Coordinates of N, CA, C and O and ligand atoms in Angstrom, one line a residue:
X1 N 0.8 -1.2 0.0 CA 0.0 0.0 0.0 C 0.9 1.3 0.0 O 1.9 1.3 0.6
X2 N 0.2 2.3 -0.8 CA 1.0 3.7 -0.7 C 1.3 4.1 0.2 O 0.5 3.8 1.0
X3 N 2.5 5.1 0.8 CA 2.4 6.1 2.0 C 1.5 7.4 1.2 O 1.4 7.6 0.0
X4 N 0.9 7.9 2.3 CA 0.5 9.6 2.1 C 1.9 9.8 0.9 O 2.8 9.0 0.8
X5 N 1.8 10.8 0.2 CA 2.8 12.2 -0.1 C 3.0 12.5 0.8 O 2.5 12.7 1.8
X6 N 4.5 12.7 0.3 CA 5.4 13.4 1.1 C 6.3 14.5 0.8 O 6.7 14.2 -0.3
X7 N 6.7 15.5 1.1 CA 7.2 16.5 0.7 C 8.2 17.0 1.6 O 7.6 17.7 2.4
X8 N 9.4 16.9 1.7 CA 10.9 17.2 2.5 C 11.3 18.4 2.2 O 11.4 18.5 0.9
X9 N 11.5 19.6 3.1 CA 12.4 20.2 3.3 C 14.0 19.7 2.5 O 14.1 18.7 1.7
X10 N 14.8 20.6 2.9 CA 16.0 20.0 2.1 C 16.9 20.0 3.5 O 17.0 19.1 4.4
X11 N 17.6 21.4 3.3 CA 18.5 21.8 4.4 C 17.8 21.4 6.3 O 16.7 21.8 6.8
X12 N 18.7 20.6 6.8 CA 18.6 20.4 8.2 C 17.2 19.5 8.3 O 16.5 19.5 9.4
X13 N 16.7 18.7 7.3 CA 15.8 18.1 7.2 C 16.3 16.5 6.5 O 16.2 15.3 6.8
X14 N 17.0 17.3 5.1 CA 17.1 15.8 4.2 C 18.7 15.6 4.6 O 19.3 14.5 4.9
X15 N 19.3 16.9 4.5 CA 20.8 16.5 4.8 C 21.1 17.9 5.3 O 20.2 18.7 5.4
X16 N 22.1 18.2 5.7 CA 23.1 19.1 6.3 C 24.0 20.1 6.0 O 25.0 20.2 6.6
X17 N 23.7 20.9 5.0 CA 24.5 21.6 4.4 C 25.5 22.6 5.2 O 25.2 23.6 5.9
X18 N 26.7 22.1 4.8 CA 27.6 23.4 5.9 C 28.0 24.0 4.8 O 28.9 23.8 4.0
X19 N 27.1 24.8 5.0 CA 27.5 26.6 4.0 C 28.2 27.3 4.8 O 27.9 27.3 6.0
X20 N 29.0 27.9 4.5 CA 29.0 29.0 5.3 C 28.7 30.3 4.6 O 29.2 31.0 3.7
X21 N 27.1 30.4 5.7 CA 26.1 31.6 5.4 C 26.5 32.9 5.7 O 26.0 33.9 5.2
X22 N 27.7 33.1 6.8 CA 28.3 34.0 7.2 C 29.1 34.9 5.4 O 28.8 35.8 4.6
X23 N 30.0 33.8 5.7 CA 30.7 34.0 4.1 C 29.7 34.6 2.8 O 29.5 35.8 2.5
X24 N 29.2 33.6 2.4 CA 28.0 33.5 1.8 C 27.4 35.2 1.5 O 27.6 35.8 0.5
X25 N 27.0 35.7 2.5 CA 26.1 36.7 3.1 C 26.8 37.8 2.7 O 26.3 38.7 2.0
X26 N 28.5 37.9 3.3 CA 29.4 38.8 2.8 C 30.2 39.5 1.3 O 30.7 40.5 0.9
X27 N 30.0 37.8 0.8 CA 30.4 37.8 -0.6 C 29.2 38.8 -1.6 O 29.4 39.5 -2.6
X28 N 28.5 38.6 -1.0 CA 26.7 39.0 -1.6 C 26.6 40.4 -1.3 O 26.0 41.3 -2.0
X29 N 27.2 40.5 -0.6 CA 27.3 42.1 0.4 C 28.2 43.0 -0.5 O 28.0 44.2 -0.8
X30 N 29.4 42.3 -0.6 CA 30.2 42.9 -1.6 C 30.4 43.1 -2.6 O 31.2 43.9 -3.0
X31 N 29.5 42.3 -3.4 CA 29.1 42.0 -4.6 C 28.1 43.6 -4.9 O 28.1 44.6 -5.5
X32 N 27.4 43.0 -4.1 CA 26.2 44.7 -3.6 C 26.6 45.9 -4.2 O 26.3 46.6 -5.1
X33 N 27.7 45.7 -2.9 CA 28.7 47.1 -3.3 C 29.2 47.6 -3.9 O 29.6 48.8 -3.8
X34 N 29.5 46.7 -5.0 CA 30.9 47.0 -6.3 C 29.3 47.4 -7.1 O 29.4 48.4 -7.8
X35 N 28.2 46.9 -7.0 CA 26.9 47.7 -7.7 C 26.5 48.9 -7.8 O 25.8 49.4 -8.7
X36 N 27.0 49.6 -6.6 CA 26.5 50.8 -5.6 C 25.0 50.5 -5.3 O 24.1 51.2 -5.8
X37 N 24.9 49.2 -4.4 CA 23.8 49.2 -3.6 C 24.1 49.4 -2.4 O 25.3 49.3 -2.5
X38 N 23.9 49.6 -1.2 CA 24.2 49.6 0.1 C 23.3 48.3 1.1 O 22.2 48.5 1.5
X39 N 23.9 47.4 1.3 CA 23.1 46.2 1.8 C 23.1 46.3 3.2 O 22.5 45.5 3.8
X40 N 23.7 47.6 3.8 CA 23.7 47.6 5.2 C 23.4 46.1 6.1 O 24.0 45.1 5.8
X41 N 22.7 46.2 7.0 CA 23.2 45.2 7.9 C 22.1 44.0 7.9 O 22.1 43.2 8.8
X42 N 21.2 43.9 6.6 CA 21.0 42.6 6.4 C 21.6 41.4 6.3 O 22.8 41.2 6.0
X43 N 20.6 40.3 6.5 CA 21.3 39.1 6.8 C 20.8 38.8 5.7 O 19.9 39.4 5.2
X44 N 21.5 37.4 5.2 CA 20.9 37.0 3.6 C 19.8 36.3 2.8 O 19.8 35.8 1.7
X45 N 18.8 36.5 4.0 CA 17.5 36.4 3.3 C 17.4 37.8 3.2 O 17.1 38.2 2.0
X46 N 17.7 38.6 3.8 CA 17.0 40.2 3.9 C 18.1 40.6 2.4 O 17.8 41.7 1.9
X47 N 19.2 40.1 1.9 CA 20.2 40.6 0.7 C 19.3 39.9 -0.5 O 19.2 40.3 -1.7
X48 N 18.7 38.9 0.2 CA 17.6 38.0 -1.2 C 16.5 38.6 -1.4 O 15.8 38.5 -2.5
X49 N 16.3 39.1 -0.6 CA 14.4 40.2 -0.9 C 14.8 41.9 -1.7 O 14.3 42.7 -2.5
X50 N 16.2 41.9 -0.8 CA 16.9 43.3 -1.8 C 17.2 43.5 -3.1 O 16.9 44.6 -3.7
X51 N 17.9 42.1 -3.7 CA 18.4 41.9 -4.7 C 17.5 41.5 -5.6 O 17.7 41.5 -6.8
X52 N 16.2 41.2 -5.0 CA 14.7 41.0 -5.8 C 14.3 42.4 -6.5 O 14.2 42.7 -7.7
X53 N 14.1 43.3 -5.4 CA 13.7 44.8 -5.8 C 14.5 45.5 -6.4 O 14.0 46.4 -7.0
X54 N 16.0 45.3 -6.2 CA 17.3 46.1 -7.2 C 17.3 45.7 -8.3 O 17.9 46.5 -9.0
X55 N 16.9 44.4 -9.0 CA 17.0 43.7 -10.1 C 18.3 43.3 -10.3 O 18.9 43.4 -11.4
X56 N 18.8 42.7 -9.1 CA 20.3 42.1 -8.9 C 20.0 40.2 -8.2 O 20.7 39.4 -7.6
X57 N 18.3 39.8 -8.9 CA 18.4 38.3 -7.9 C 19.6 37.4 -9.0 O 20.2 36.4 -8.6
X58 N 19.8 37.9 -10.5 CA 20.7 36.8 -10.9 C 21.9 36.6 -10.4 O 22.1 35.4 -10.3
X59 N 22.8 37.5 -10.1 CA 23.6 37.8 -9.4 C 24.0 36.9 -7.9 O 24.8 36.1 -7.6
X60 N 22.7 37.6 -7.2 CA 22.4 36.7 -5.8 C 22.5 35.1 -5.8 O 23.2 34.6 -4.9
X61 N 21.9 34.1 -6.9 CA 22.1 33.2 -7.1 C 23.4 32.9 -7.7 O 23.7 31.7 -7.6
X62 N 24.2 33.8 -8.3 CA 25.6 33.7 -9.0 C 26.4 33.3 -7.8 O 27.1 32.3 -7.7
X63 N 26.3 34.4 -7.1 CA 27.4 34.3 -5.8 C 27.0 33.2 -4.3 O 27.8 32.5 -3.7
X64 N 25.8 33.3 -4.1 CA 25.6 32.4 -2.9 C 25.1 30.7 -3.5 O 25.0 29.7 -2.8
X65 N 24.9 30.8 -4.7 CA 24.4 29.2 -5.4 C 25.8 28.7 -5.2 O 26.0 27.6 -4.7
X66 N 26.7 29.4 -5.6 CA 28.2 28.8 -5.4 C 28.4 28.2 -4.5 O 28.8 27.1 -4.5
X67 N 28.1 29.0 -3.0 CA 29.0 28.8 -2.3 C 27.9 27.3 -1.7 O 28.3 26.5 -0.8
X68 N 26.3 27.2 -2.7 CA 25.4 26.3 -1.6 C 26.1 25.1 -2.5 O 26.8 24.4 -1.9
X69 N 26.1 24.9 -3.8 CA 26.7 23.9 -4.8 C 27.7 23.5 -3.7 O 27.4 22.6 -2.9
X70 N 28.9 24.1 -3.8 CA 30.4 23.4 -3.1 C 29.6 23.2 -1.7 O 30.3 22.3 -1.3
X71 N 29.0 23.3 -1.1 CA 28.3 22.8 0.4 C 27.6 21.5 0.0 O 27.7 20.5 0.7
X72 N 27.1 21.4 -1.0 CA 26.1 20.5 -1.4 C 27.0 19.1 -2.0 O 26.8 18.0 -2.6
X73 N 28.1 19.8 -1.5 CA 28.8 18.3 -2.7 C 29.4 17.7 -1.1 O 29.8 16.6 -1.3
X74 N 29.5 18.1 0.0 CA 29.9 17.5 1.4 C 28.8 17.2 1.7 O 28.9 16.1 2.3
X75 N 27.8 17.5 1.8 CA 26.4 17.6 2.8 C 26.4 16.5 3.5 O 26.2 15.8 2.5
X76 N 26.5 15.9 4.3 CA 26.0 14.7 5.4 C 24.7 14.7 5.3 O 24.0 15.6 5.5
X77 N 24.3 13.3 4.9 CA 22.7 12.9 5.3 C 21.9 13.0 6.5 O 22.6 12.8 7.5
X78 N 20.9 13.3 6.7 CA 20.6 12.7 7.9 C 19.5 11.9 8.1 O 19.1 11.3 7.1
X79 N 18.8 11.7 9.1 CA 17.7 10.1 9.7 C 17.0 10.1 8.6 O 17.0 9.0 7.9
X80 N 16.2 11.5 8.2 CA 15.4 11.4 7.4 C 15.1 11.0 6.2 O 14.0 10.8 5.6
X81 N 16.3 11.1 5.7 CA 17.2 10.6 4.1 C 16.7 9.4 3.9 O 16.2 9.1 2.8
X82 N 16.7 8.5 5.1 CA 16.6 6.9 5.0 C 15.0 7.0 4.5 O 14.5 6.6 3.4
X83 N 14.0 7.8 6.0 CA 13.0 7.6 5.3 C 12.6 8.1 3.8 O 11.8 7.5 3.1
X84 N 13.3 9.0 3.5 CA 12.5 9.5 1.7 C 13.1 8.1 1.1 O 12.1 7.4 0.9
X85 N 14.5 7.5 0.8 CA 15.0 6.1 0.5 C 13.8 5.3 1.0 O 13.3 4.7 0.1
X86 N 13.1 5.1 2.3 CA 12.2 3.9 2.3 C 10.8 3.8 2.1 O 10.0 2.9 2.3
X87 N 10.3 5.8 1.5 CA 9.0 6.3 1.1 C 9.0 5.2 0.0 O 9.9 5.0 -0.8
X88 N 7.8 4.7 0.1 CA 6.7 4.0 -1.1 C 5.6 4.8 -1.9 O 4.4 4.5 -2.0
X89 N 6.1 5.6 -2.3 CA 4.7 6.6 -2.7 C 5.1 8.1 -3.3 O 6.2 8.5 -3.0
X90 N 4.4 8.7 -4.0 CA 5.1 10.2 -3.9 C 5.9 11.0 -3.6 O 5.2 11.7 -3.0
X91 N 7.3 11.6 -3.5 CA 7.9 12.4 -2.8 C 8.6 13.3 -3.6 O 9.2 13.1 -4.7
X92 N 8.3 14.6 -2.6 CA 9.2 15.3 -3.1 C 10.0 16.0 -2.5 O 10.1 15.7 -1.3
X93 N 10.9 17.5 -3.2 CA 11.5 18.0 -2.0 C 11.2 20.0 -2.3 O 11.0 20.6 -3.4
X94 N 11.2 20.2 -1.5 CA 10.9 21.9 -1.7 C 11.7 22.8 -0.7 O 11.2 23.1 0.4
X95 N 13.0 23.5 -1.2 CA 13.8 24.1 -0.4 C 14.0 25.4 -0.8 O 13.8 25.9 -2.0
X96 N 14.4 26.0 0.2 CA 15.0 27.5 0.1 C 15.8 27.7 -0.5 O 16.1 28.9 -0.8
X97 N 16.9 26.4 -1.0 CA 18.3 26.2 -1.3 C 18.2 26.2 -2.9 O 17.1 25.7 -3.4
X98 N 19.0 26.7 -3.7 CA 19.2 26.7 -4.8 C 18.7 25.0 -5.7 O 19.2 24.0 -5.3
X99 N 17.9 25.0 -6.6 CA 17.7 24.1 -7.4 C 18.9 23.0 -7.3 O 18.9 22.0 -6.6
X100 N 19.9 23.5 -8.2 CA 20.7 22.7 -8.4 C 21.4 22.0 -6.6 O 21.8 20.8 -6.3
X101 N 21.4 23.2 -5.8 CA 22.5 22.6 -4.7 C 21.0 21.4 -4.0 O 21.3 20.6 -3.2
X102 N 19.8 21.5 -4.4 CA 19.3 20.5 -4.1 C 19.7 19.2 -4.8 O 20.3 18.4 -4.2
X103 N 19.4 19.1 -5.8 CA 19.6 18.1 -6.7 C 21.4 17.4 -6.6 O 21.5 16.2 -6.6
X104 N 22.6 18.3 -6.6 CA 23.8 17.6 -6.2 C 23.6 16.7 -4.6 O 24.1 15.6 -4.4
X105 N 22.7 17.7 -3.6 CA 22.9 16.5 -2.3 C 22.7 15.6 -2.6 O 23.5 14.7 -2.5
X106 N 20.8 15.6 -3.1 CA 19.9 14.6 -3.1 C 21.0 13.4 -4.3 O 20.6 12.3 -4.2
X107 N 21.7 13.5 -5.0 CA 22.5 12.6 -5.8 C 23.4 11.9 -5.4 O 23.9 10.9 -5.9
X108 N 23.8 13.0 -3.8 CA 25.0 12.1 -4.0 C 24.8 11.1 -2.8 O 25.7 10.3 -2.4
X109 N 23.8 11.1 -2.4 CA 23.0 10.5 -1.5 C 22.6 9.5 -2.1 O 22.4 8.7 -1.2
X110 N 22.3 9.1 -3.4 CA 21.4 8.4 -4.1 C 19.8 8.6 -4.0 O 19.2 7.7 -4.6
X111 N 19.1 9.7 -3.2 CA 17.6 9.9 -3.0 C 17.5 10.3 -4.3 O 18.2 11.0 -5.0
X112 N 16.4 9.7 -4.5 CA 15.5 10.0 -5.7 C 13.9 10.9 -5.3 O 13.2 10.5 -4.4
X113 N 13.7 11.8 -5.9 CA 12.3 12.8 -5.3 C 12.0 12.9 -6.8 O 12.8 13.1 -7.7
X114 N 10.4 12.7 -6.9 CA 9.6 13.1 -7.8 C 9.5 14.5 -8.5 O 9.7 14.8 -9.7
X115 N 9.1 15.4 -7.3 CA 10.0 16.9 -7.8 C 10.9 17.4 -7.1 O 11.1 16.9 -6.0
X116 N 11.8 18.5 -7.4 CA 12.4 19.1 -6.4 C 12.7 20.7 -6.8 O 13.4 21.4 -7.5
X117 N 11.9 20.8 -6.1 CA 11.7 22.7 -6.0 C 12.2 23.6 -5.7 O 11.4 24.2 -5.1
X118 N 13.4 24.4 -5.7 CA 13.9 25.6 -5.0 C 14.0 26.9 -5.2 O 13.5 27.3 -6.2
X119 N 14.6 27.8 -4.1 CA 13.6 28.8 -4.3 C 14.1 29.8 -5.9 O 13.8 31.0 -5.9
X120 N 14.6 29.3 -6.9 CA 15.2 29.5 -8.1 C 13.9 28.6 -9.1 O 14.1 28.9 -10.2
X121 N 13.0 27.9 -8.9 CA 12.5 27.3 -9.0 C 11.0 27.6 -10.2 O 10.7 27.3 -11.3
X122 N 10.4 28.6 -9.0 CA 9.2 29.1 -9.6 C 9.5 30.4 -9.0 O 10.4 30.7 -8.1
X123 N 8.5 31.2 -9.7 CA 8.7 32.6 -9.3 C 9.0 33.2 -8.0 O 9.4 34.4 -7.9
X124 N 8.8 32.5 -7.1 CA 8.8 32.8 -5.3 C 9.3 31.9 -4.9 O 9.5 30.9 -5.5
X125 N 9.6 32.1 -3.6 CA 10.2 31.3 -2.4 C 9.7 31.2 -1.2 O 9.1 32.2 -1.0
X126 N 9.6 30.3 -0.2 CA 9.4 30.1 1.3 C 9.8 31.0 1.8 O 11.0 31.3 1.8
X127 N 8.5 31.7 2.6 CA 7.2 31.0 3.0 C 6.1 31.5 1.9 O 4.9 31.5 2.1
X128 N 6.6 31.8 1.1 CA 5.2 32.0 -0.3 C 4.7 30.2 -0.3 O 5.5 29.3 -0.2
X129 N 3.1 30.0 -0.3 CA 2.7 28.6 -1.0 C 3.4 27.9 -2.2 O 3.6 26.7 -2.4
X130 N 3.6 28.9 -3.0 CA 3.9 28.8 -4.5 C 4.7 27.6 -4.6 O 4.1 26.7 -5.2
X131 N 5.8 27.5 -4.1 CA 6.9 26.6 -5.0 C 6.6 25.8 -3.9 O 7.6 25.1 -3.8
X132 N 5.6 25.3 -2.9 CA 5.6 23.8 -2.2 C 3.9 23.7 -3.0 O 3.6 22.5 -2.9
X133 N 2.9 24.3 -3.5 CA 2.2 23.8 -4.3 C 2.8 23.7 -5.5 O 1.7 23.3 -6.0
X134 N 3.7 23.7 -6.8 CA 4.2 23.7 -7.4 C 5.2 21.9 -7.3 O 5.4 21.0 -8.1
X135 N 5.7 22.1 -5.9 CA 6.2 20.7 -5.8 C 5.0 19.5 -5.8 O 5.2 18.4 -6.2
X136 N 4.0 19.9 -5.2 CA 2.6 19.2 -4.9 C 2.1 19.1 -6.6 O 1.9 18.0 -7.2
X137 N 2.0 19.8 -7.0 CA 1.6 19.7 -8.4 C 2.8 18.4 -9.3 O 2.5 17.3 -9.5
X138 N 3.6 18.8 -9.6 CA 5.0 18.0 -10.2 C 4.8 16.6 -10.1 O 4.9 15.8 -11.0
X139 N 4.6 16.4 -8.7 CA 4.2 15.4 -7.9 C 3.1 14.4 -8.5 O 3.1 13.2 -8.7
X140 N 2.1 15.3 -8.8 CA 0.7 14.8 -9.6 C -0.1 14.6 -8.2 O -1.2 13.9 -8.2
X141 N 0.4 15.3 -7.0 CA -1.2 14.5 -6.0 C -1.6 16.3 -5.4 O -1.2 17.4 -5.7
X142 N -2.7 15.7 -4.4 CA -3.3 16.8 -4.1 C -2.9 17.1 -2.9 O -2.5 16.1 -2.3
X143 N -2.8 18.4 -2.2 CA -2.3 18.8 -1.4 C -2.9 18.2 0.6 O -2.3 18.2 1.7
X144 N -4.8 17.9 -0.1 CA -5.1 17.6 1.0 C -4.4 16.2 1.9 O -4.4 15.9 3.0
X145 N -3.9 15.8 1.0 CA -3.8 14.1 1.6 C -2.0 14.3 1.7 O -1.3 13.2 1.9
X146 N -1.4 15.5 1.5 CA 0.6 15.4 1.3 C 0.4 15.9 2.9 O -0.5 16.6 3.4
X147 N 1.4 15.3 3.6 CA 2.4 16.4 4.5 C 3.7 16.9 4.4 O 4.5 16.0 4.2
X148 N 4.1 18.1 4.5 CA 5.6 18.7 4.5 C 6.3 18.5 5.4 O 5.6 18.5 6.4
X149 N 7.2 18.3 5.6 CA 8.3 17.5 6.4 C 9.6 19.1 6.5 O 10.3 19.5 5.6
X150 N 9.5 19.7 7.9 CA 10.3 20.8 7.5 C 11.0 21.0 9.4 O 10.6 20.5 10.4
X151 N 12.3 22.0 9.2 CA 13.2 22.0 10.2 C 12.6 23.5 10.7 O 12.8 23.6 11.9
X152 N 12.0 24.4 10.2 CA 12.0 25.9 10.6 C 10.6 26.6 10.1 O 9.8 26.3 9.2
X153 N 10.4 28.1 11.5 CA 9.5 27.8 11.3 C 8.5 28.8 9.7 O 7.3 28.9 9.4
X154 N 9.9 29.1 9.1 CA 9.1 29.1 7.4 C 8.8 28.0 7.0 O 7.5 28.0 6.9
X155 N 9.2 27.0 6.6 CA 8.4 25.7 6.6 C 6.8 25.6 6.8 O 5.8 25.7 6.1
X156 N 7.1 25.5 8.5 CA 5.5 25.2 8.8 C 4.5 27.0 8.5 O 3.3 27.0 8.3
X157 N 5.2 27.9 8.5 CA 4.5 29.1 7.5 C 4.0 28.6 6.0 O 2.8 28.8 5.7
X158 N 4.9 28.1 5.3 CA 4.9 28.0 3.9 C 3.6 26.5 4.0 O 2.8 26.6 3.1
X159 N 3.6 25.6 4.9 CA 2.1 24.7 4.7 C 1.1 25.3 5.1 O -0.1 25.1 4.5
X160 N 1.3 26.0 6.0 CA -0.3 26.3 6.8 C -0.5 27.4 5.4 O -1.5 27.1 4.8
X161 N 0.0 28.2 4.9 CA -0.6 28.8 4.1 C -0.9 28.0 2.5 O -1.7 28.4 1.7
X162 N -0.1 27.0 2.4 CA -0.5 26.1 0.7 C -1.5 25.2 1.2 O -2.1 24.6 0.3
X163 N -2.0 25.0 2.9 CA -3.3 24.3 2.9 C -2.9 22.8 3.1 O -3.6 21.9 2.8
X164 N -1.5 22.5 3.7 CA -0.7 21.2 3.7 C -0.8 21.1 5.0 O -1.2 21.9 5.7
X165 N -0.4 20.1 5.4 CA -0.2 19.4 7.0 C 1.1 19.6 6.8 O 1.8 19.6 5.7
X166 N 1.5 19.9 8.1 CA 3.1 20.3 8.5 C 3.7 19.0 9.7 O 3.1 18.8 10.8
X167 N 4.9 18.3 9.3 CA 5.4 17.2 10.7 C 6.6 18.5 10.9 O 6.6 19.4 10.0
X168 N 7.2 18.7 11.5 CA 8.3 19.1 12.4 C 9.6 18.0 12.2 O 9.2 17.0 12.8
X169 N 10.3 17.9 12.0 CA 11.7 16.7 11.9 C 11.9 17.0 13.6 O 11.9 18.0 14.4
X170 N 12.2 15.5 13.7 CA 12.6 15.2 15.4 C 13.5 15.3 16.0 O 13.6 15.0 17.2
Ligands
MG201 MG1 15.6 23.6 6.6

């Protein structure tokens, strides 16, 4: 018999990315500045919502996709890995993390996901609904019967508003 749909988180959920967001955040910052934007003392979701309205997100993905890619080629698995490996049914994945740095984890792991969504993905990102109905769609099931599987609390922001059941990772 099928499991429910399922839909994983990526980062601190399916595996472990050691980015360093610090770095990451700085490179982005400076990058900024050689623009003449002033990124002042945002942190790098707040350089990702800037770089949306400066019309600098290609950019943003230039410099911090990098640094999630080379994270994504170390990532450590974790518990939950095994379960998406022992999901019978639907699965997918929907992260904040760059498309591709999803797809190098999930490979080198051997996990296979039906879709996998990031926030490079569809027009928006977590906690917009969009790109985890978007993974729900890809998927082919309906949102009533999936739960999201997420570490933070945009995650459970991003179900309760696409109308999904939210688990919490343990
Ligand atoms: Mg996470």
């Amino acid at each position: 018999m099928q499991r429910d749909p399922v839909v994983y988180d990526l980062d601190g959920t399916l595996v472990s990315l050691p980015v360093d967001w610090g770095a990451a955040r700085d490179d982005f910052a400076a990058d900024l500045r050689g623009l003449g934007v002033d990124p002042g003392d945002r942190d790098l979701w707040g350089l990702l919502e800037l770089a949306e309205t400066a019309g600098y997100r290609d950019r943003f993905e230039a410099v911090v996709g990098e640094h999630e890619r080379e994270a994504a080629r170390e990532a450590p698995a974790l518990a939950l890995a095994d379960e998406l490996r022992a999901h019978d049914g639907p699965a997918g994945v929907c992260s904040l993390n760059s498309e591709a740095a999803c797809r190098i984890a999930l490979d080198r792991h051997g996990l296979d996901a039906d879709a996998v969504v990031g926030r490079d993905s569809v027009g928006s990102y977590k906690p917009d609904p969009e790109p985890l109905r978007a993974t729900l769609s890809a998927m082919g099931v309906d949102g009533e019967t999936a739960v999201f599987v997420g570490d933070s609390e945009r995650d459970r922001v991003t179900a309760d508003r696409a109308g999904v059941r939210f688990r919490w990772v343990e």
